[in-house]
DNA sequence: AAAGATACCGAACATTTGTTCGGTAGGCAA
DNA sequence: TTGCCTACCGAACAAATGTTCGGTATCTTT
């Protein structure tokens, strides 16, 4: 399909930023302001061009994004970074950091890790772990479990033992938690399938 | 924070559907139509309630989503997970894990970590780190650097020292790398702003 | 040199928008 | 019973919106 001009891409960029950050389609005079244009008519022409090329849709005096202008590619993952500037060629890209790559699926959720009990497995205080509640949690799996009457969430490694379960930390300063079979306050939320950290 | 009534949630649902599928904030009469309401004034009241509870924002006669109501196909972050099934209501969600959450933006990229040299800071072999090439890398910052004639990428902590720079690992089994001032093969790719691990 | 895009302007206009007002009705707690 | 909250209505209005029109300037292509 047809390509966009540099200016048209700028206009689309402003629109996408508005939708992604504010959750609304910017008004023409708003777009004009951002691009230092003084007439909404100029923006109107750009929108018409973008619609003609399939990036926007028009319906009853209102504009909306078409599926093709939605960007879900995320950030490129550098495969082999050779000399010079990285990421100038497609061959050097292994993929993209997308929500799917992070582990976004229906039914999953995430919990913020508290404490240093899993430090030796590289899970630190403040990290976010992605939990799959539908994944079968077997012996040796990393899980999020709810403990005690307060249903406090904790991340530990699960061990199946005679008479019940054990939750193993990865830090010698913490002890193993033993859960007797049939403990009404114990519940495994799911298996940990990913981890995110902001720095 | 305050809870939503059943009807208010329905209104928010219609708005979110509009933003996600069409990329625009639905007009009040549009929302009214979807919910079989005959007056925009009714919708207006709902929007005011949603704004008062922090789910929407109002600015100069226009409505937009607030960060807390955004769900852009990421992983929901469980705020307080009580007994029963988690994450059935908006109130229990603190936000969403997205690529942006760990710093993924335009101009940034990510690199897969090789080796165990940063193990004691919770960065393991196979992790992905997000790199900001434009961020100033100062003393003590975690950086990705390219070393030697092969321009091998490495993650280390940067230290400015007399006569040059040092790259410090976080693992006693590895040694400090000293980079003389003016080394033609040395280049800092950027500062590490986030981390992702798949398990 | 002419033709055709692209990019922009300012003014004007009809429509749509958000917003206000007064009023009805049901549920629930004091 | 009296309040208070939520939910809804229809009419009306000022403001913001999309849109049209005529016109200029700068490119590149024919």
PDB file of C-alpha atoms in Angstrom, chain A residues 17-190:
ATOM      1  CA  UNK A  17       0.596   9.653  21.020  1.00  0.00           C
ATOM      2  CA  UNK A  18      -2.740  11.162  21.955  1.00  0.00           C
ATOM      3  CA  UNK A  19      -4.579   7.864  21.757  1.00  0.00           C
ATOM      4  CA  UNK A  20      -1.905   5.955  23.633  1.00  0.00           C
ATOM      5  CA  UNK A  21      -1.221   8.471  26.352  1.00  0.00           C
ATOM      6  CA  UNK A  22      -4.557  10.174  26.855  1.00  0.00           C
ATOM      7  CA  UNK A  23      -6.939   7.670  25.404  1.00  0.00           C
ATOM      8  CA  UNK A  24      -8.594  10.020  22.981  1.00  0.00           C
ATOM      9  CA  UNK A  25      -8.327  11.211  19.414  1.00  0.00           C
ATOM     10  CA  UNK A  26      -6.818  14.707  19.453  1.00  0.00           C
ATOM     11  CA  UNK A  27      -8.855  17.562  18.011  1.00  0.00           C
ATOM     12  CA  UNK A  28      -7.584  19.164  14.842  1.00  0.00           C
ATOM     13  CA  UNK A  29      -6.670  22.417  16.542  1.00  0.00           C
ATOM     14  CA  UNK A  30      -4.834  20.368  19.111  1.00  0.00           C
ATOM     15  CA  UNK A  31      -2.811  18.604  16.437  1.00  0.00           C
ATOM     16  CA  UNK A  32      -2.191  21.944  14.763  1.00  0.00           C
ATOM     17  CA  UNK A  33      -0.808  23.331  17.998  1.00  0.00           C
ATOM     18  CA  UNK A  34       1.609  20.474  18.449  1.00  0.00           C
ATOM     19  CA  UNK A  35       2.941  20.818  14.920  1.00  0.00           C
ATOM     20  CA  UNK A  36       2.939  24.616  15.048  1.00  0.00           C
ATOM     21  CA  UNK A  37       0.302  24.959  12.375  1.00  0.00           C
ATOM     22  CA  UNK A  38      -2.106  27.842  12.598  1.00  0.00           C
ATOM     23  CA  UNK A  39      -5.008  26.506  10.592  1.00  0.00           C
ATOM     24  CA  UNK A  40      -7.162  23.475  11.275  1.00  0.00           C
ATOM     25  CA  UNK A  41      -7.708  23.291   7.540  1.00  0.00           C
ATOM     26  CA  UNK A  42      -4.121  22.170   7.091  1.00  0.00           C
ATOM     27  CA  UNK A  43      -4.589  19.366   9.558  1.00  0.00           C
ATOM     28  CA  UNK A  44      -7.820  18.457   7.833  1.00  0.00           C
ATOM     29  CA  UNK A  45      -5.968  17.914   4.584  1.00  0.00           C
ATOM     30  CA  UNK A  46      -3.426  15.689   6.282  1.00  0.00           C
ATOM     31  CA  UNK A  47      -6.173  13.638   7.860  1.00  0.00           C
ATOM     32  CA  UNK A  48      -7.821  13.205   4.486  1.00  0.00           C
ATOM     33  CA  UNK A  49      -4.526  12.028   3.025  1.00  0.00           C
ATOM     34  CA  UNK A  50      -4.046   9.604   5.908  1.00  0.00           C
ATOM     35  CA  UNK A  51      -7.568   8.280   5.437  1.00  0.00           C
ATOM     36  CA  UNK A  52      -7.035   7.853   1.703  1.00  0.00           C
ATOM     37  CA  UNK A  53      -3.968   5.755   2.444  1.00  0.00           C
ATOM     38  CA  UNK A  54      -5.846   3.617   4.916  1.00  0.00           C
ATOM     39  CA  UNK A  55      -4.396   4.822   8.180  1.00  0.00           C
ATOM     40  CA  UNK A  56      -7.485   6.581   9.448  1.00  0.00           C
ATOM     41  CA  UNK A  57     -11.208   6.175   9.137  1.00  0.00           C
ATOM     42  CA  UNK A  58     -13.879   8.776   8.907  1.00  0.00           C
ATOM     43  CA  UNK A  59     -17.386   8.273  10.222  1.00  0.00           C
ATOM     44  CA  UNK A  60     -19.972  10.955  10.670  1.00  0.00           C
ATOM     45  CA  UNK A  61     -17.794  13.921  11.316  1.00  0.00           C
ATOM     46  CA  UNK A  62     -15.446  11.976  13.528  1.00  0.00           C
ATOM     47  CA  UNK A  63     -12.081  10.425  12.929  1.00  0.00           C
ATOM     48  CA  UNK A  64     -10.743   7.147  14.245  1.00  0.00           C
ATOM     49  CA  UNK A  65      -7.719   4.930  13.861  1.00  0.00           C
ATOM     50  CA  UNK A  66      -7.832   2.116  11.360  1.00  0.00           C
ATOM     51  CA  UNK A  67      -6.360  -1.257  12.363  1.00  0.00           C
ATOM     52  CA  UNK A  68      -3.323  -0.707  10.205  1.00  0.00           C
ATOM     53  CA  UNK A  69      -2.105   2.351  12.030  1.00  0.00           C
ATOM     54  CA  UNK A  70      -2.068   0.598  15.350  1.00  0.00           C
ATOM     55  CA  UNK A  71       1.463  -0.122  16.449  1.00  0.00           C
ATOM     56  CA  UNK A  72       2.088  -3.064  18.672  1.00  0.00           C
ATOM     57  CA  UNK A  73       5.626  -3.830  17.692  1.00  0.00           C
ATOM     58  CA  UNK A  74       7.310  -2.590  20.821  1.00  0.00           C
ATOM     59  CA  UNK A  75      11.028  -2.182  21.222  1.00  0.00           C
ATOM     60  CA  UNK A  76      13.472  -4.100  19.031  1.00  0.00           C
ATOM     61  CA  UNK A  77      15.623  -6.796  20.570  1.00  0.00           C
ATOM     62  CA  UNK A  78      19.165  -6.435  19.321  1.00  0.00           C
ATOM     63  CA  UNK A  79      20.457  -9.759  18.090  1.00  0.00           C
ATOM     64  CA  UNK A  80      24.009  -9.317  17.079  1.00  0.00           C
ATOM     65  CA  UNK A  81      25.222  -5.791  17.593  1.00  0.00           C
ATOM     66  CA  UNK A  82      28.088  -5.292  15.214  1.00  0.00           C
ATOM     67  CA  UNK A  83      30.371  -2.313  14.974  1.00  0.00           C
ATOM     68  CA  UNK A  84      28.907   1.090  14.442  1.00  0.00           C
ATOM     69  CA  UNK A  85      25.455   2.081  15.451  1.00  0.00           C
ATOM     70  CA  UNK A  86      23.237  -0.700  16.526  1.00  0.00           C
ATOM     71  CA  UNK A  87      19.925  -1.576  14.980  1.00  0.00           C
ATOM     72  CA  UNK A  88      20.294  -0.037  11.593  1.00  0.00           C
ATOM     73  CA  UNK A  89      19.572  -3.239   9.714  1.00  0.00           C
ATOM     74  CA  UNK A  90      16.749  -5.701  10.105  1.00  0.00           C
ATOM     75  CA  UNK A  91      19.108  -8.662  10.191  1.00  0.00           C
ATOM     76  CA  UNK A  92      20.323  -7.482  13.567  1.00  0.00           C
ATOM     77  CA  UNK A  93      16.903  -7.637  15.150  1.00  0.00           C
ATOM     78  CA  UNK A  94      15.838 -10.791  16.934  1.00  0.00           C
ATOM     79  CA  UNK A  95      12.307  -9.685  17.644  1.00  0.00           C
ATOM     80  CA  UNK A  96      10.298  -7.122  19.516  1.00  0.00           C
ATOM     81  CA  UNK A  97       9.417  -6.515  23.114  1.00  0.00           C
ATOM     82  CA  UNK A  98       5.650  -6.743  22.899  1.00  0.00           C
ATOM     83  CA  UNK A  99       2.982  -7.388  25.512  1.00  0.00           C
ATOM     84  CA  UNK A 100       2.883 -10.995  24.298  1.00  0.00           C
ATOM     85  CA  UNK A 101       6.623 -11.304  24.751  1.00  0.00           C
ATOM     86  CA  UNK A 102       6.233 -10.089  28.307  1.00  0.00           C
ATOM     87  CA  UNK A 103       3.727 -12.840  28.892  1.00  0.00           C
ATOM     88  CA  UNK A 104       0.423 -11.055  28.463  1.00  0.00           C
ATOM     89  CA  UNK A 105      -2.294 -13.651  28.030  1.00  0.00           C
ATOM     90  CA  UNK A 106      -5.853 -13.792  29.128  1.00  0.00           C
ATOM     91  CA  UNK A 107      -6.188 -14.688  32.765  1.00  0.00           C
ATOM     92  CA  UNK A 108      -2.661 -13.860  33.782  1.00  0.00           C
ATOM     93  CA  UNK A 109      -1.770 -11.178  36.260  1.00  0.00           C
ATOM     94  CA  UNK A 110       1.236  -9.870  38.095  1.00  0.00           C
ATOM     95  CA  UNK A 111       2.272  -9.242  41.670  1.00  0.00           C
ATOM     96  CA  UNK A 112       4.938  -7.027  43.136  1.00  0.00           C
ATOM     97  CA  UNK A 113       7.592  -8.912  45.057  1.00  0.00           C
ATOM     98  CA  UNK A 114       8.202  -7.892  48.665  1.00  0.00           C
ATOM     99  CA  UNK A 115      11.330  -8.833  50.537  1.00  0.00           C
ATOM    100  CA  UNK A 116      14.603 -10.476  49.691  1.00  0.00           C
ATOM    101  CA  UNK A 117      13.670 -14.104  50.178  1.00  0.00           C
ATOM    102  CA  UNK A 118      14.331 -15.045  46.529  1.00  0.00           C
ATOM    103  CA  UNK A 119      17.436 -12.906  46.128  1.00  0.00           C
ATOM    104  CA  UNK A 120      19.728 -15.762  45.096  1.00  0.00           C
ATOM    105  CA  UNK A 121      17.517 -16.560  42.135  1.00  0.00           C
ATOM    106  CA  UNK A 122      17.688 -13.009  40.907  1.00  0.00           C
ATOM    107  CA  UNK A 123      14.290 -11.927  42.198  1.00  0.00           C
ATOM    108  CA  UNK A 124      14.612  -8.691  44.132  1.00  0.00           C
ATOM    109  CA  UNK A 125      12.426  -6.514  46.306  1.00  0.00           C
ATOM    110  CA  UNK A 126      10.178  -4.420  44.071  1.00  0.00           C
ATOM    111  CA  UNK A 127      10.268  -6.719  41.057  1.00  0.00           C
ATOM    112  CA  UNK A 128       7.046  -7.672  39.327  1.00  0.00           C
ATOM    113  CA  UNK A 129       6.390 -11.324  38.574  1.00  0.00           C
ATOM    114  CA  UNK A 130       3.924 -12.484  35.949  1.00  0.00           C
ATOM    115  CA  UNK A 131       1.668 -15.267  37.208  1.00  0.00           C
ATOM    116  CA  UNK A 132      -0.188 -17.882  35.199  1.00  0.00           C
ATOM    117  CA  UNK A 133      -3.051 -19.158  37.356  1.00  0.00           C
ATOM    118  CA  UNK A 134      -3.885 -21.905  34.895  1.00  0.00           C
ATOM    119  CA  UNK A 135      -0.432 -23.426  34.692  1.00  0.00           C
ATOM    120  CA  UNK A 136      -0.025 -26.614  36.699  1.00  0.00           C
ATOM    121  CA  UNK A 137       2.354 -25.951  39.581  1.00  0.00           C
ATOM    122  CA  UNK A 138       4.527 -29.016  40.061  1.00  0.00           C
ATOM    123  CA  UNK A 139       7.489 -29.991  42.210  1.00  0.00           C
ATOM    124  CA  UNK A 140      10.317 -27.512  41.814  1.00  0.00           C
ATOM    125  CA  UNK A 141       8.268 -24.808  40.158  1.00  0.00           C
ATOM    126  CA  UNK A 142       8.426 -21.168  41.101  1.00  0.00           C
ATOM    127  CA  UNK A 143       5.001 -20.141  42.378  1.00  0.00           C
ATOM    128  CA  UNK A 144       3.041 -17.343  43.968  1.00  0.00           C
ATOM    129  CA  UNK A 145       1.104 -18.580  46.973  1.00  0.00           C
ATOM    130  CA  UNK A 146      -1.309 -17.061  49.427  1.00  0.00           C
ATOM    131  CA  UNK A 147      -0.599 -17.822  53.039  1.00  0.00           C
ATOM    132  CA  UNK A 148      -2.331 -17.538  56.371  1.00  0.00           C
ATOM    133  CA  UNK A 149      -5.576 -15.829  57.326  1.00  0.00           C
ATOM    134  CA  UNK A 150      -4.393 -12.578  55.764  1.00  0.00           C
ATOM    135  CA  UNK A 151      -3.822 -14.278  52.419  1.00  0.00           C
ATOM    136  CA  UNK A 152      -0.475 -12.633  52.052  1.00  0.00           C
ATOM    137  CA  UNK A 153       1.105 -13.210  48.665  1.00  0.00           C
ATOM    138  CA  UNK A 154       4.576 -14.696  48.532  1.00  0.00           C
ATOM    139  CA  UNK A 155       6.950 -15.961  45.845  1.00  0.00           C
ATOM    140  CA  UNK A 156       8.703 -19.235  46.582  1.00  0.00           C
ATOM    141  CA  UNK A 157       9.863 -22.474  45.037  1.00  0.00           C
ATOM    142  CA  UNK A 158       7.357 -25.277  45.538  1.00  0.00           C
ATOM    143  CA  UNK A 159       8.429 -28.726  46.785  1.00  0.00           C
ATOM    144  CA  UNK A 160       6.078 -31.670  47.175  1.00  0.00           C
ATOM    145  CA  UNK A 161       6.978 -33.685  50.268  1.00  0.00           C
ATOM    146  CA  UNK A 162       5.472 -36.487  52.266  1.00  0.00           C
ATOM    147  CA  UNK A 163       2.674 -35.069  54.297  1.00  0.00           C
ATOM    148  CA  UNK A 164       2.293 -31.796  52.465  1.00  0.00           C
ATOM    149  CA  UNK A 165       4.099 -29.071  50.610  1.00  0.00           C
ATOM    150  CA  UNK A 166       7.128 -26.910  51.220  1.00  0.00           C
ATOM    151  CA  UNK A 167       7.906 -23.410  50.078  1.00  0.00           C
ATOM    152  CA  UNK A 168      11.619 -22.871  49.625  1.00  0.00           C
ATOM    153  CA  UNK A 169      13.233 -19.429  49.642  1.00  0.00           C
ATOM    154  CA  UNK A 170      16.425 -18.681  47.748  1.00  0.00           C
ATOM    155  CA  UNK A 171      18.215 -16.903  50.543  1.00  0.00           C
ATOM    156  CA  UNK A 172      19.982 -18.594  53.464  1.00  0.00           C
ATOM    157  CA  UNK A 173      18.621 -15.982  55.863  1.00  0.00           C
ATOM    158  CA  UNK A 174      15.094 -17.246  55.321  1.00  0.00           C
ATOM    159  CA  UNK A 175      13.617 -20.571  56.355  1.00  0.00           C
ATOM    160  CA  UNK A 176      11.578 -23.195  54.576  1.00  0.00           C
ATOM    161  CA  UNK A 177       7.821 -22.911  55.038  1.00  0.00           C
ATOM    162  CA  UNK A 178       6.030 -26.196  55.615  1.00  0.00           C
ATOM    163  CA  UNK A 179       2.370 -26.436  54.684  1.00  0.00           C
ATOM    164  CA  UNK A 180       0.422 -29.365  56.103  1.00  0.00           C
ATOM    165  CA  UNK A 181      -1.925 -31.149  53.739  1.00  0.00           C
ATOM    166  CA  UNK A 182      -5.365 -29.588  53.849  1.00  0.00           C
ATOM    167  CA  UNK A 183      -4.338 -26.191  55.231  1.00  0.00           C
ATOM    168  CA  UNK A 184      -7.429 -24.069  54.540  1.00  0.00           C
ATOM    169  CA  UNK A 185      -5.444 -20.856  54.394  1.00  0.00           C
ATOM    170  CA  UNK A 186      -2.991 -22.031  51.772  1.00  0.00           C
ATOM    171  CA  UNK A 187      -3.581 -21.512  48.098  1.00  0.00           C
ATOM    172  CA  UNK A 188      -1.297 -21.534  45.076  1.00  0.00           C
ATOM    173  CA  UNK A 189      -2.166 -18.560  42.875  1.00  0.00           C
ATOM    174  CA  UNK A 190      -0.184 -19.902  39.956  1.00  0.00           C
TER     175      UNK A 190
END
